XYZ file of N, CA and C in Angstrom:
519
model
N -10.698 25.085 -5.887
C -11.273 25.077 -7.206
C -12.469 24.154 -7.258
N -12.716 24.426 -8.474
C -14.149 22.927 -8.679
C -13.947 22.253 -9.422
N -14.938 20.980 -9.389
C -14.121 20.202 -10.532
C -14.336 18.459 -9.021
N -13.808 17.492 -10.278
C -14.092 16.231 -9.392
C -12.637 16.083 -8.965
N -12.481 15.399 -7.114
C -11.521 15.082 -6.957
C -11.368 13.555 -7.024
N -10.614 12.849 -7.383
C -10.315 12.098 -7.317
C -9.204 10.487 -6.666
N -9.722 9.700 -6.306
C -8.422 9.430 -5.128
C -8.935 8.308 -5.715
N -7.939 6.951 -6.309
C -8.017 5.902 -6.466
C -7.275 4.843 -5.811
N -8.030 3.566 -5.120
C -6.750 3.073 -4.430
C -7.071 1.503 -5.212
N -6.242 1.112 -4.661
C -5.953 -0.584 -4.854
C -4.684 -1.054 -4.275
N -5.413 -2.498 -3.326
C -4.454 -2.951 -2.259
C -4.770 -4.305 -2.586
N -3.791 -5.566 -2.165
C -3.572 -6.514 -1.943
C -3.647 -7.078 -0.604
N -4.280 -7.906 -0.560
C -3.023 -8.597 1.352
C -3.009 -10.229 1.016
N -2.343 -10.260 2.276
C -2.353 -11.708 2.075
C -1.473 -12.168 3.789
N -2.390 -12.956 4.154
C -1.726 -13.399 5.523
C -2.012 -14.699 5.636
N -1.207 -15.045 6.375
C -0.545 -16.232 6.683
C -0.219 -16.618 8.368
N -0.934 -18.042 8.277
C -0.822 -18.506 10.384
C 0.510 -19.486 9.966
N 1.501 -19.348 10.670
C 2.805 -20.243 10.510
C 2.273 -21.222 12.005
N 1.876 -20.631 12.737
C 1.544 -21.734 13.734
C 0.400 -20.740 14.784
N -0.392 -21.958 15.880
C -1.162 -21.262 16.632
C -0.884 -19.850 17.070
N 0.821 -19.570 17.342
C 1.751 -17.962 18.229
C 1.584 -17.350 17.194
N 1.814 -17.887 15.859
C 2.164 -16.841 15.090
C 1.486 -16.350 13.676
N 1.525 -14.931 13.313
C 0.706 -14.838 12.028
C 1.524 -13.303 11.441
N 1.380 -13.932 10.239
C 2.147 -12.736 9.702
C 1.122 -12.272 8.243
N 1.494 -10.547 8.050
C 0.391 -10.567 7.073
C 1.158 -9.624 5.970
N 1.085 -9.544 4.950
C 1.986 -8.691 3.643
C 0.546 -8.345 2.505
N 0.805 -6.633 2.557
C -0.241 -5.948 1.931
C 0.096 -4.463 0.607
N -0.193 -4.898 -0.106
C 0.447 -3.643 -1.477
C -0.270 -3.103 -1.770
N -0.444 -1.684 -1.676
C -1.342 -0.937 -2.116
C -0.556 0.047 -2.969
N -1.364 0.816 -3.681
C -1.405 1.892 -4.925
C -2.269 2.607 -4.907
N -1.620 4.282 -4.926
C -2.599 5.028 -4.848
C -2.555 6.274 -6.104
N -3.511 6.717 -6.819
C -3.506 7.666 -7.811
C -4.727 8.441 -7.160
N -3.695 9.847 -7.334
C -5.025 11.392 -6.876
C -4.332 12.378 -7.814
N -5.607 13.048 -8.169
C -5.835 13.894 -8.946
C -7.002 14.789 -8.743
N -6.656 16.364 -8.619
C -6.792 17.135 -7.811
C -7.352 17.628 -8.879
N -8.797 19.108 -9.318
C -9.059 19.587 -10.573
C -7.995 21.195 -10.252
N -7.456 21.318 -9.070
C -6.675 22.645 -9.279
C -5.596 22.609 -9.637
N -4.919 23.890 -9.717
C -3.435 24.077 -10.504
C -2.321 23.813 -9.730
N -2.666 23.710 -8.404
C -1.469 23.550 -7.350
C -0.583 22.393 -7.831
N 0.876 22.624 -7.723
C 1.885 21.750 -7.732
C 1.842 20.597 -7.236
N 1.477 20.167 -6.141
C 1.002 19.351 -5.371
C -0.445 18.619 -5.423
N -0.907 18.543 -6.169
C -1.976 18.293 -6.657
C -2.787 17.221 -6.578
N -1.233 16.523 -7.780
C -1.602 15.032 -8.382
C -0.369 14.555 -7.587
N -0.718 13.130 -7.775
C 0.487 12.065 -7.037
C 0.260 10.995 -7.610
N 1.473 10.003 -7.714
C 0.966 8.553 -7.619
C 1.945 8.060 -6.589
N 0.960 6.786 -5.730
C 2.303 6.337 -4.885
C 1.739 4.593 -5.101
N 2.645 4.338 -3.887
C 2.373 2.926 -3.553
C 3.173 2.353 -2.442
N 2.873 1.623 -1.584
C 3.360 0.659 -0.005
C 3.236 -0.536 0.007
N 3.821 -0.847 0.341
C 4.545 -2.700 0.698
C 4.476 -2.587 2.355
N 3.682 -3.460 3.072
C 4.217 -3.627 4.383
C 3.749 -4.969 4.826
N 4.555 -5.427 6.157
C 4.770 -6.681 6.592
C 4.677 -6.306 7.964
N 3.609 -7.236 8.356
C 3.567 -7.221 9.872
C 2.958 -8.406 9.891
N 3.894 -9.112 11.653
C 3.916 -9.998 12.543
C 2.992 -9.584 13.839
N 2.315 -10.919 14.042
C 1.783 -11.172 15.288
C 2.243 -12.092 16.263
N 2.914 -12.142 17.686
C 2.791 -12.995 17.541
C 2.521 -13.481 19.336
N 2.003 -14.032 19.805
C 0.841 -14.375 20.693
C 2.250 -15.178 21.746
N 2.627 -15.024 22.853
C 3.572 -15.169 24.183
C 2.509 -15.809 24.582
N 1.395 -15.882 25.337
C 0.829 -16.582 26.405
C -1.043 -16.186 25.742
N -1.872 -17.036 26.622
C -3.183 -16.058 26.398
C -3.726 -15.030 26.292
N -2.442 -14.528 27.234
C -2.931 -13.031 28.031
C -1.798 -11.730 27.177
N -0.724 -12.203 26.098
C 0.231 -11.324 25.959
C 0.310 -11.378 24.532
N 0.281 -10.619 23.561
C 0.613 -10.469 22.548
C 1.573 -9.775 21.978
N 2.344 -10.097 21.063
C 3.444 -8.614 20.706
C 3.210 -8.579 18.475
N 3.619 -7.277 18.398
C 3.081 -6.845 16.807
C 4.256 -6.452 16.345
N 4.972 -6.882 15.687
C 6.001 -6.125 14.683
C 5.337 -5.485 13.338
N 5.818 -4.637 12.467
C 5.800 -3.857 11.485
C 6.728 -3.250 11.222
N 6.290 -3.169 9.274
C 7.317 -2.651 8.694
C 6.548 -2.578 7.356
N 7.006 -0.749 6.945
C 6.327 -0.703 5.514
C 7.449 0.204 4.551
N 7.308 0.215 3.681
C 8.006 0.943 2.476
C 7.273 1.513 1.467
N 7.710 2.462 1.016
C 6.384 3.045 -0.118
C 7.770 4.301 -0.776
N 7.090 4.866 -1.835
C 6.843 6.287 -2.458
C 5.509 6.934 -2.923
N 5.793 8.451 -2.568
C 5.055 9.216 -3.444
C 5.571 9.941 -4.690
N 4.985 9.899 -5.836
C 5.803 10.986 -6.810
C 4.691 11.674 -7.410
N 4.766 13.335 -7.195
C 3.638 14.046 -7.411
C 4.073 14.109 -9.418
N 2.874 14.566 -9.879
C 2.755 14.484 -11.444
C 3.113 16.548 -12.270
N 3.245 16.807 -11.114
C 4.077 18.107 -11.625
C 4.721 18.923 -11.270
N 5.586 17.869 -10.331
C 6.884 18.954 -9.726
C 7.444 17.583 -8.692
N 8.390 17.687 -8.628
C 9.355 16.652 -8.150
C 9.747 17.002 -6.498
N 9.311 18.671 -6.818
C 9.606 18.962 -5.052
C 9.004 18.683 -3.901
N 8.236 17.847 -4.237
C 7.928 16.689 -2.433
C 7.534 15.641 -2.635
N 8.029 14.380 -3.845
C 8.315 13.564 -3.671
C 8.818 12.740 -2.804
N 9.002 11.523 -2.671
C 9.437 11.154 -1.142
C 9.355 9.647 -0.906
N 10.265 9.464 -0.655
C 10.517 7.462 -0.298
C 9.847 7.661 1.101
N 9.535 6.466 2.055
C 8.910 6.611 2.992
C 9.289 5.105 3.744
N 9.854 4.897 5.298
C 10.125 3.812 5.714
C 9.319 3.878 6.773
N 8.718 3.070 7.390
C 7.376 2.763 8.778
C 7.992 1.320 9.420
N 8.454 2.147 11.109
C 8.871 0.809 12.007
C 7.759 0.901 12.735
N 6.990 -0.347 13.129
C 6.568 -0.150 14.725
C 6.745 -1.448 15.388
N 6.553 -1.471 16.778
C 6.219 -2.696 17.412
C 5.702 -2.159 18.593
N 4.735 -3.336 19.710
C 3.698 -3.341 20.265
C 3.338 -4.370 20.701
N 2.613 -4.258 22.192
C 2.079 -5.024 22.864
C 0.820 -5.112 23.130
N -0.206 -6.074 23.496
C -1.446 -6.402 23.949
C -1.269 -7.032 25.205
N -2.418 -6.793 25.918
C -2.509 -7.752 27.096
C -3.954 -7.757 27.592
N -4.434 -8.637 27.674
C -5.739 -9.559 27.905
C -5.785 -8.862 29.750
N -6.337 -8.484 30.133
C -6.515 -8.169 31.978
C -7.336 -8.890 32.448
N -8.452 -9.563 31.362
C -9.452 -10.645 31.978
C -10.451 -10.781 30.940
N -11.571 -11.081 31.020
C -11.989 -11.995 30.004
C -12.609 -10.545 28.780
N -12.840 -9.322 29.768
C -13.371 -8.226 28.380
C -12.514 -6.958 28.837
N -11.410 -6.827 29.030
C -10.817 -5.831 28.968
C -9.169 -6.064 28.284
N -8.868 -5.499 27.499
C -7.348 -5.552 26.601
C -7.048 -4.169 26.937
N -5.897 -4.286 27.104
C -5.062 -3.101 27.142
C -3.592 -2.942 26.398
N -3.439 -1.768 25.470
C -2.911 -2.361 24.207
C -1.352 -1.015 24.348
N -0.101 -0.969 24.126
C 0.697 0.215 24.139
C 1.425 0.000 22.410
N 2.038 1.013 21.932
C 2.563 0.842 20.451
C 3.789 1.903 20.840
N 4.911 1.919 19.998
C 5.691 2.981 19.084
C 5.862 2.759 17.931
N 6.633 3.528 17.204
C 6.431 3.544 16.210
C 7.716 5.087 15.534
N 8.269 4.446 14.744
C 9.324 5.563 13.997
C 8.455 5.470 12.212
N 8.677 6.484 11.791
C 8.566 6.985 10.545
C 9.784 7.766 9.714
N 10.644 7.518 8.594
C 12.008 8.147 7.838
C 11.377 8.888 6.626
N 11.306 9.627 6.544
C 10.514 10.227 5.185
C 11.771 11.272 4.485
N 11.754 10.777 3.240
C 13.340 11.184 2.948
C 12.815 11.855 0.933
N 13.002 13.295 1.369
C 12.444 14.052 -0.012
C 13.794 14.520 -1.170
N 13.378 14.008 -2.095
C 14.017 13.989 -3.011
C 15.215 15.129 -3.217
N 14.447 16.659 -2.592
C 14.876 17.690 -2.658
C 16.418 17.687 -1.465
N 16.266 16.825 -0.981
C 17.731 16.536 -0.001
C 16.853 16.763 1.751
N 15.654 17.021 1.949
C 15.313 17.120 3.510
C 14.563 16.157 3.933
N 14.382 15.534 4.709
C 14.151 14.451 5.618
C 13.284 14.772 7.179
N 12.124 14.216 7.007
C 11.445 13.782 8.226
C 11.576 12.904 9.097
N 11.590 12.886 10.546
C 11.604 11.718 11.286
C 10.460 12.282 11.875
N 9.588 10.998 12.134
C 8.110 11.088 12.907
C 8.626 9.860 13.909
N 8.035 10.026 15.087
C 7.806 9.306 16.412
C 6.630 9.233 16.994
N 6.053 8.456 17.094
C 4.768 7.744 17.416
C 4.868 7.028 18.352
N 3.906 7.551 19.830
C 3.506 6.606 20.699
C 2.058 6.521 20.688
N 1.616 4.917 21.309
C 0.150 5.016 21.392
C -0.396 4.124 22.928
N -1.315 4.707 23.071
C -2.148 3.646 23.896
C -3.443 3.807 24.091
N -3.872 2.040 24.180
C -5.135 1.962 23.863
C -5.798 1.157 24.716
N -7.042 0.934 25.215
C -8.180 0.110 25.934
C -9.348 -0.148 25.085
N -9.712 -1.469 25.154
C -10.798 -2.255 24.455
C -11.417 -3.076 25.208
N -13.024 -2.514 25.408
C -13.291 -3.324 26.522
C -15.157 -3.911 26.163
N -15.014 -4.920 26.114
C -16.778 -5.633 25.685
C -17.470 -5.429 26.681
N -18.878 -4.688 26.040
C -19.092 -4.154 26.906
C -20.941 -5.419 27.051
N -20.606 -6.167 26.391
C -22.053 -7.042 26.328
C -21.746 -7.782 24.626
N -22.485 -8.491 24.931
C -23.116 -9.435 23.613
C -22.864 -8.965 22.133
N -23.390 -7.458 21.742
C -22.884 -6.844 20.477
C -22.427 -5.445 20.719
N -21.682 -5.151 21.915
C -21.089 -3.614 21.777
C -19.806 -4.297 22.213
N -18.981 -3.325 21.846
C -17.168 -2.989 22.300
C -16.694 -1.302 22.687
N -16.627 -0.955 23.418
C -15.709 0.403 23.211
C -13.941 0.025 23.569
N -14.068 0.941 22.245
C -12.787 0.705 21.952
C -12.105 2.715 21.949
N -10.833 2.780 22.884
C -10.760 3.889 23.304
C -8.844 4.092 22.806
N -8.092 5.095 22.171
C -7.205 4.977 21.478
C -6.824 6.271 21.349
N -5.540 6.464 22.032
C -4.209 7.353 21.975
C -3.155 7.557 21.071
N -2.825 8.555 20.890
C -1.603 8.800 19.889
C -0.833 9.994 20.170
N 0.513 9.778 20.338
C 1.163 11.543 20.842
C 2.302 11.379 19.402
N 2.679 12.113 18.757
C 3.814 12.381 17.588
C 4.568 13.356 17.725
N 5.459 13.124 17.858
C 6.827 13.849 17.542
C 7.214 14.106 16.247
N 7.360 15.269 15.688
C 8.147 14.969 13.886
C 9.406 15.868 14.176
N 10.200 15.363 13.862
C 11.635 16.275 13.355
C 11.893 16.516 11.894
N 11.972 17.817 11.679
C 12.188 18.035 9.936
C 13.766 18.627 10.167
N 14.105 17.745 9.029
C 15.432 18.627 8.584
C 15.647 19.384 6.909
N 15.634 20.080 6.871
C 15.793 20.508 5.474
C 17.435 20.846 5.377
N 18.127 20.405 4.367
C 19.463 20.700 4.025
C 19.572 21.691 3.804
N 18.759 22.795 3.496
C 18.911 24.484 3.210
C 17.085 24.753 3.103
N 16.697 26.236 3.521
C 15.610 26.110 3.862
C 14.982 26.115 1.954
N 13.479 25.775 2.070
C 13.343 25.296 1.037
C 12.890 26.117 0.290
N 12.874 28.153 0.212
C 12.738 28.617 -0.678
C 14.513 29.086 -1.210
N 15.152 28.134 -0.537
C 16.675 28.429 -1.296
C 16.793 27.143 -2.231
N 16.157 26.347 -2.356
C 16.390 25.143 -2.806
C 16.545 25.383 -4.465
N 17.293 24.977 -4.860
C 17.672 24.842 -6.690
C 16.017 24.617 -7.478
N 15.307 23.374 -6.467
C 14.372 23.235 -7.250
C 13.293 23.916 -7.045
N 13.068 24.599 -6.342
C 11.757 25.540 -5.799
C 12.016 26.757 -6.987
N 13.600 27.532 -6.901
C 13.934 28.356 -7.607
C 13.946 27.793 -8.989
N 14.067 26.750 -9.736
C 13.611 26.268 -10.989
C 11.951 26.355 -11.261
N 11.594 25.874 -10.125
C 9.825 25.778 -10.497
C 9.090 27.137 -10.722
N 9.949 28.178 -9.615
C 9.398 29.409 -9.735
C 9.847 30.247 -10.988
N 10.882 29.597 -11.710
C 11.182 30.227 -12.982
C 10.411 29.557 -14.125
N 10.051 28.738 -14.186
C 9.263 27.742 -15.163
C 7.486 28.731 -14.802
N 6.870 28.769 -13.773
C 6.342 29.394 -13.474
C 5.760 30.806 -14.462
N 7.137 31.349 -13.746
C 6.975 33.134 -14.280
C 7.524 33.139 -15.919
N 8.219 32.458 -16.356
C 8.456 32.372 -17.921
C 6.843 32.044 -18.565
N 6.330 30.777 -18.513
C 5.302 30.168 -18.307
C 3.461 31.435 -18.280
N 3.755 31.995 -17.411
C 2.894 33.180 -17.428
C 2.924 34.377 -17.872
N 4.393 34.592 -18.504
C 4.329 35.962 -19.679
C 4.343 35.775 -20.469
N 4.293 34.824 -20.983
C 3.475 34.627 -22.742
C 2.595 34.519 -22.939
């Protein structure tokens, strides 16, 4: 359709050095979109909380914890709403004075209102290497796994079959 789209965000952070090893950082964001078409899915509002640790083993070794929490709740239909949980952790390692070499995983729980549930799996790896005075290339991997489960497939779902009756009532008058 046409029409303005719209995506509004607003985030917080706030981090914190507990000592030279360690740093931890906590960040809230909020998000409002609004779409000018009719699709169900359209509009949303959400928002995330997450907390991640740094924290530094030797010169040469670093390790990253994470952890986030959020929802989405769309603004006209409840059927893919969705709580949302984010694990990861991860390593760095220094190889010499301009090359890092970096590995991650990472799980994702995405759990929809309608009773079905995502699991995402995330691996990564990465190289960062200075390449002079003001350049870096920085070079970065990602492979994902998702597993969906739906408790019954989702044009059997109570609420799909509610929406599609709200729908067709909705359009013969």
């Amino acid at each position: 359709g046409t029409g303005t789209y719209k995506l509004n965000t607003t985030s917080v952070s706030l981090k914190k050095q507990f000592s030279p090893r360690l740093v931890t950082d906590f960040t809230y964001s909020n998000e409002d979109y609004s779409d000018p078409g009719t699709d169900l899915f359209s509009d949303y509002k959400g928002h995330m909380s997450s907390l991640g640790m740094n924290y530094r083993f030797s010169s040469r070794l670093t390790g990253t914890l994470g952890f986030s929490t959020g929802k989405r709740d769309f603004d006209k239909t409840n059927l893919k709403n969705y709580d949302v949980r984010n694990y990861s952790v991860g390593l760095q390692r220094r190889m010499g004075s301009k090359l890092t070499v970096r590995g991650n995983v990472g799980y994702t729980d995405r759990d929809y209102e309608i009773g079905s549930n995502v699991d995402t799996y995330t691996y990564g790896l990465g190289l960062k290497r200075i390449m002079g005075r003001r350049s870096t290339l920085d070079l970065s991997y990602a492979y994902t796994l998702e597993d969906t489960f739906y408790a019954q497939p989702l044009s059997e779902s109570p609420y799909a079959r509610n929406i599609r009756s709200e729908e067709h009532t909705s359009n013969s008058s």
